[in-house]
Amino acid sequence: MDFTSTGKNSLIQILGEEAQELLQELRFLIVGLGGLGSFVATELVYLGAKNLILVDNDRISRSNLDRQILYGWHDVGKSKVLVAARRLKQVNPFLKVETFDTRLTKINANYLIDKADIVIDCTDNFETKRVLNRVCYNKKRMLISGAVGKWEGWIASFPFYKDKEIPCLECLFPGDLETLKEISENNGPTLVTTVAAVATFQVNEVVKLVSGEGENLTGRTLIIDTKTNQCVTAKLNKNPQCPVCSS
C-alpha cells in the first residue's frame, strides 16, 4: 500500500504524478534534527517522500521544545533521531528511515552522503556545514543549506550534480572557523515561526527540483527577515580563491 493512495495527494494535483514518483524514489539525507530538521523531515513526509536518512547525535532537552516540533515533554533525554523516526512513521507507516545517532564528521561524511541523492543541511555550526559542502561538491550531490537566528534566516541551493562551476557554500561564508563560530553564537534564541519559514523554503527547493517548475536558488542566497516581512535574494559569486570549488 502507498501512503499517497489513501487520498488525493496535493503534490499530484498541483505538479503531476511524475514529480510525486520522483519524490518517492529520492533518498534524502537530513543532517541535524533540531528546529530546521524537525520541520524539514515532517514536510517531506507529508509531501510523500519515502526514503529518509537522519543524522544527529543530540539528545532532546526541555529548551528544544519551543521550536523542535517532533518532540514532546516525555521525550526529554532521548535520542533525537530515534524519536523523530518513530514520529515520522506515525504519519506514514510505509516510510523507510535510516537513523544515525552520531555527528557528521570528516570521518563518516563520505559514507553517509553516498547513501543519499539530496542532502539537506539543517545544522547550526559551520564546521559541519563546511564538511557537507566539500563532500557534496566532490561527490556531485545536491546540497540545500539553511540557518536561522532570532527573526532571520537564509537558504541556499547547490546543485553540484549538474554543475560544479557554480559557487559553493564556502564562497558564501569564507574565513576561519573561529570567526564563523562567533557569528553563529551571536545569533541568539530563535522563534519557531522563523524556523518554520526557513525550513519550508528549504523543502520548497526540493519541490521545485522534482517538478521542474519555478526557479531554484542556484547561485543565489535567499535571506528572510520575519520581523519586517522581507525576503531578499542576493547573488552569490564564485570565489576564485575558494579552497573547495576553485582549487
Tab-separated table of C-alpha atoms in Angstrom:
chain	number	residue	atom	x	y	z
A	1	MET	CA	0.000	0.000	0.000
A	2	ASP	CA	1.210	3.517	-0.845
A	3	PHE	CA	0.854	6.455	1.547
A	4	THR	CA	-0.341	8.671	-1.326
A	5	SER	CA	-3.073	6.217	-2.350
A	6	THR	CA	-5.076	6.912	0.816
A	7	GLY	CA	-6.412	10.164	-0.621
A	8	LYS	CA	-5.883	12.862	-3.193
A	9	ASN	CA	-2.284	13.916	-2.741
A	10	SER	CA	-1.818	17.664	-3.192
A	11	LEU	CA	1.515	17.325	-4.999
A	12	ILE	CA	-0.063	15.091	-7.661
A	13	GLN	CA	-2.902	17.572	-8.138
A	14	ILE	CA	-0.575	20.564	-8.411
A	15	LEU	CA	2.564	19.181	-10.051
A	16	GLY	CA	1.645	15.808	-11.539
A	17	GLU	CA	2.406	12.137	-10.952
A	18	GLU	CA	5.954	12.266	-12.312
A	19	ALA	CA	7.050	14.719	-9.610
A	20	GLN	CA	5.379	12.593	-6.931
A	21	GLU	CA	7.085	9.424	-8.153
A	22	LEU	CA	10.469	11.134	-8.195
A	23	LEU	CA	9.913	12.446	-4.684
A	24	GLN	CA	9.177	8.891	-3.532
A	25	GLU	CA	12.307	7.496	-5.194
A	26	LEU	CA	14.829	10.062	-3.976
A	27	ARG	CA	16.858	9.434	-0.826
A	28	PHE	CA	17.047	12.462	1.474
A	29	LEU	CA	19.848	12.877	3.985
A	30	ILE	CA	18.802	15.319	6.699
A	31	VAL	CA	21.719	16.407	8.855
A	32	GLY	CA	20.613	17.993	12.122
A	33	LEU	CA	17.265	17.080	13.696
A	34	GLY	CA	16.769	20.250	15.690
A	35	GLY	CA	14.407	23.036	14.728
A	36	LEU	CA	15.040	23.112	10.980
A	37	GLY	CA	15.441	19.352	10.692
A	38	SER	CA	12.176	18.687	12.520
A	39	PHE	CA	10.197	20.841	10.110
A	40	VAL	CA	12.084	19.678	7.002
A	41	ALA	CA	11.581	15.989	7.782
A	42	THR	CA	7.907	16.467	8.639
A	43	GLU	CA	7.133	18.445	5.486
A	44	LEU	CA	8.950	15.954	3.260
A	45	VAL	CA	6.933	13.077	4.696
A	46	TYR	CA	3.656	14.942	4.257
A	47	LEU	CA	4.635	15.611	0.641
A	48	GLY	CA	5.099	11.870	0.113
A	49	ALA	CA	8.857	11.308	0.459
A	50	LYS	CA	9.534	7.651	1.332
A	51	ASN	CA	13.282	7.441	1.984
A	52	LEU	CA	14.896	9.450	4.764
A	53	ILE	CA	18.315	9.233	6.391
A	54	LEU	CA	18.509	11.116	9.697
A	55	VAL	CA	21.792	12.147	11.307
A	56	ASP	CA	22.181	13.795	14.718
A	57	ASN	CA	23.938	12.819	17.945
A	58	ASP	CA	21.982	15.174	20.183
A	59	ARG	CA	19.577	14.386	22.989
A	60	ILE	CA	16.270	16.190	23.452
A	61	SER	CA	16.279	18.873	26.132
A	62	ARG	CA	13.475	20.996	27.561
A	63	SER	CA	14.944	24.060	25.863
A	64	ASN	CA	14.308	22.400	22.469
A	65	LEU	CA	10.570	22.057	22.898
A	66	ASP	CA	9.611	25.606	21.876
A	67	ARG	CA	10.768	25.149	18.263
A	68	GLN	CA	11.517	21.465	17.548
A	69	ILE	CA	8.111	20.117	16.604
A	70	LEU	CA	8.861	16.382	16.515
A	71	TYR	CA	9.482	16.204	20.259
A	72	GLY	CA	7.392	16.437	23.410
A	73	TRP	CA	7.845	16.691	27.150
A	74	HIS	CA	8.181	12.934	27.661
A	75	ASP	CA	10.970	12.715	25.061
A	76	VAL	CA	13.459	14.746	27.104
A	77	GLY	CA	16.759	12.898	27.374
A	78	LYS	CA	16.071	10.624	24.388
A	79	SER	CA	17.868	10.432	21.040
A	80	LYS	CA	16.546	12.968	18.539
A	81	VAL	CA	16.914	10.700	15.512
A	82	LEU	CA	15.183	7.752	17.165
A	83	VAL	CA	12.240	9.815	18.418
A	84	ALA	CA	12.000	11.616	15.053
A	85	ALA	CA	11.928	8.338	13.132
A	86	ARG	CA	9.150	6.978	15.330
A	87	ARG	CA	7.039	10.124	14.975
A	88	LEU	CA	7.506	10.302	11.208
A	89	LYS	CA	6.476	6.676	10.786
A	90	GLN	CA	3.263	7.525	12.622
A	91	VAL	CA	2.498	9.884	9.733
A	92	ASN	CA	3.430	7.295	7.112
A	93	PRO	CA	3.963	3.715	8.344
A	94	PHE	CA	5.412	2.811	4.917
A	95	LEU	CA	8.252	5.294	5.313
A	96	LYS	CA	11.810	3.943	5.162
A	97	VAL	CA	14.011	5.676	7.714
A	98	GLU	CA	17.665	5.086	8.496
A	99	THR	CA	18.907	6.688	11.700
A	100	PHE	CA	22.474	7.531	12.653
A	101	ASP	CA	22.838	8.637	16.252
A	102	THR	CA	26.136	10.344	15.543
A	103	ARG	CA	27.554	13.662	14.460
A	104	LEU	CA	28.508	14.031	10.800
A	105	THR	CA	32.285	14.423	10.588
A	106	LYS	CA	35.111	14.219	8.079
A	107	ILE	CA	35.417	10.548	9.003
A	108	ASN	CA	31.834	9.432	8.259
A	109	ALA	CA	30.662	12.099	5.783
A	110	ASN	CA	31.571	10.152	2.636
A	111	TYR	CA	29.741	7.042	3.859
A	112	LEU	CA	26.601	8.961	4.820
A	113	ILE	CA	26.432	11.143	1.719
A	114	ASP	CA	26.919	8.097	-0.540
A	115	LYS	CA	23.546	6.897	0.749
A	116	ALA	CA	21.682	9.988	-0.453
A	117	ASP	CA	20.564	11.756	-3.605
A	118	ILE	CA	19.810	15.079	-1.907
A	119	VAL	CA	21.477	16.423	1.232
A	120	ILE	CA	19.606	18.919	3.389
A	121	ASP	CA	21.800	20.809	5.827
A	122	CYS	CA	19.870	21.723	8.970
A	123	THR	CA	22.898	22.101	11.217
A	124	ASP	CA	23.730	25.037	13.445
A	125	ASN	CA	27.518	25.059	13.123
A	126	PHE	CA	29.867	25.974	10.304
A	127	GLU	CA	32.285	23.124	10.953
A	128	THR	CA	29.679	20.578	9.869
A	129	LYS	CA	28.382	22.820	7.093
A	130	ARG	CA	31.856	23.009	5.596
A	131	VAL	CA	32.290	19.244	5.692
A	132	LEU	CA	28.920	18.799	3.966
A	133	ASN	CA	29.802	21.400	1.349
A	134	ARG	CA	33.149	19.862	0.476
A	135	VAL	CA	31.916	16.262	0.291
A	136	CYS	CA	28.749	17.159	-1.647
A	137	TYR	CA	30.887	19.098	-4.112
A	138	ASN	CA	33.317	16.209	-4.569
A	139	LYS	CA	30.513	13.650	-4.928
A	140	LYS	CA	28.270	15.856	-7.101
A	141	ARG	CA	25.317	15.784	-4.712
A	142	MET	CA	22.542	18.343	-4.400
A	143	LEU	CA	23.030	20.351	-1.196
A	144	ILE	CA	20.308	22.549	0.294
A	145	SER	CA	21.647	24.550	3.205
A	146	GLY	CA	19.974	26.846	5.699
A	147	ALA	CA	20.354	28.515	9.067
A	148	VAL	CA	18.315	30.640	11.472
A	149	GLY	CA	18.855	33.205	14.202
A	150	LYS	CA	16.242	35.207	16.109
A	151	TRP	CA	13.921	36.690	13.415
A	152	GLU	CA	16.162	35.936	10.443
A	153	GLY	CA	17.400	33.068	8.306
A	154	TRP	CA	18.964	32.164	4.987
A	155	ILE	CA	18.692	29.387	2.409
A	156	ALA	CA	21.000	28.436	-0.463
A	157	SER	CA	20.944	25.591	-3.003
A	158	PHE	CA	23.971	23.990	-4.593
A	159	PRO	CA	23.124	21.533	-7.421
A	160	PHE	CA	26.643	20.147	-7.721
A	161	TYR	CA	25.265	17.080	-9.524
A	162	LYS	CA	24.732	19.100	-12.698
A	163	ASP	CA	27.183	21.985	-12.439
A	164	LYS	CA	30.422	22.054	-10.465
A	165	GLU	CA	31.195	25.539	-11.789
A	166	ILE	CA	28.613	27.179	-9.538
A	167	PRO	CA	29.717	28.882	-6.303
A	168	CYS	CA	29.681	26.760	-3.151
A	169	LEU	CA	28.881	27.370	0.498
A	170	GLU	CA	32.455	28.333	1.292
A	171	CYS	CA	32.204	31.092	-1.325
A	172	LEU	CA	29.249	32.399	0.688
A	173	PHE	CA	30.995	32.057	4.058
A	174	PRO	CA	34.778	32.328	3.638
A	175	GLY	CA	37.158	32.885	6.511
A	176	ASP	CA	38.349	30.915	9.501
A	177	LEU	CA	36.045	28.681	11.534
A	178	GLU	CA	36.596	30.584	14.780
A	179	THR	CA	35.170	33.783	13.268
A	180	LEU	CA	32.215	31.906	11.802
A	181	LYS	CA	31.652	30.207	15.159
A	182	GLU	CA	31.366	33.615	16.820
A	183	ILE	CA	28.767	34.647	14.221
A	184	SER	CA	26.705	31.523	14.978
A	185	GLU	CA	26.925	32.031	18.733
A	186	ASN	CA	25.745	35.634	18.408
A	187	ASN	CA	22.530	34.563	16.668
A	188	GLY	CA	20.807	34.002	19.989
A	189	PRO	CA	17.465	32.216	20.503
A	190	THR	CA	15.205	31.668	17.501
A	191	LEU	CA	11.453	31.937	17.114
A	192	VAL	CA	9.606	28.831	15.957
A	193	THR	CA	7.960	30.933	13.248
A	194	THR	CA	11.359	31.826	11.783
A	195	VAL	CA	12.445	28.192	11.906
A	196	ALA	CA	9.263	27.107	10.140
A	197	ALA	CA	9.690	29.717	7.399
A	198	VAL	CA	13.303	28.814	6.607
A	199	ALA	CA	12.604	25.061	6.680
A	200	THR	CA	9.656	25.487	4.326
A	201	PHE	CA	11.828	27.321	1.820
A	202	GLN	CA	14.396	24.510	2.070
A	203	VAL	CA	11.732	21.910	1.282
A	204	ASN	CA	10.333	24.118	-1.455
A	205	GLU	CA	13.712	23.845	-3.194
A	206	VAL	CA	13.094	20.082	-3.326
A	207	VAL	CA	9.578	20.571	-4.726
A	208	LYS	CA	10.886	22.845	-7.491
A	209	LEU	CA	13.661	20.386	-8.265
A	210	VAL	CA	11.413	17.325	-8.669
A	211	SER	CA	8.733	19.227	-10.587
A	212	GLY	CA	10.956	21.286	-12.856
A	213	GLU	CA	8.724	24.234	-12.012
A	214	GLY	CA	9.813	27.546	-10.578
A	215	GLU	CA	13.376	28.678	-10.099
A	216	ASN	CA	15.901	27.178	-7.700
A	217	LEU	CA	18.322	29.322	-5.728
A	218	THR	CA	21.376	28.255	-7.727
A	219	GLY	CA	23.995	30.977	-7.404
A	220	ARG	CA	21.835	32.994	-5.032
A	221	THR	CA	21.044	33.166	-1.334
A	222	LEU	CA	17.558	33.827	-0.001
A	223	ILE	CA	17.604	35.983	3.131
A	224	ILE	CA	14.435	36.074	5.226
A	225	ASP	CA	13.526	38.649	7.865
A	226	THR	CA	10.272	37.613	9.517
A	227	LYS	CA	10.252	40.760	11.668
A	228	THR	CA	9.984	43.111	8.683
A	229	ASN	CA	8.290	40.626	6.314
A	230	GLN	CA	11.144	40.929	3.831
A	231	CYS	CA	12.619	38.259	1.584
A	232	VAL	CA	15.672	39.239	-0.442
A	233	THR	CA	17.746	37.197	-2.870
A	234	ALA	CA	21.434	38.049	-3.051
A	235	LYS	CA	23.664	36.941	-5.909
A	236	LEU	CA	26.444	34.597	-4.831
A	237	ASN	CA	29.669	34.960	-6.775
A	238	LYS	CA	32.211	32.199	-7.169
A	239	ASN	CA	35.337	32.954	-5.179
A	240	PRO	CA	38.415	32.343	-7.369
A	241	GLN	CA	40.374	31.655	-4.186
A	242	CYS	CA	37.862	29.190	-2.736
A	243	PRO	CA	39.678	26.102	-1.427
A	244	VAL	CA	36.711	23.875	-2.358
A	245	CYS	CA	35.304	24.823	-5.755
A	246	SER	CA	38.202	26.779	-7.275
A	247	SER	CA	41.094	24.536	-6.327
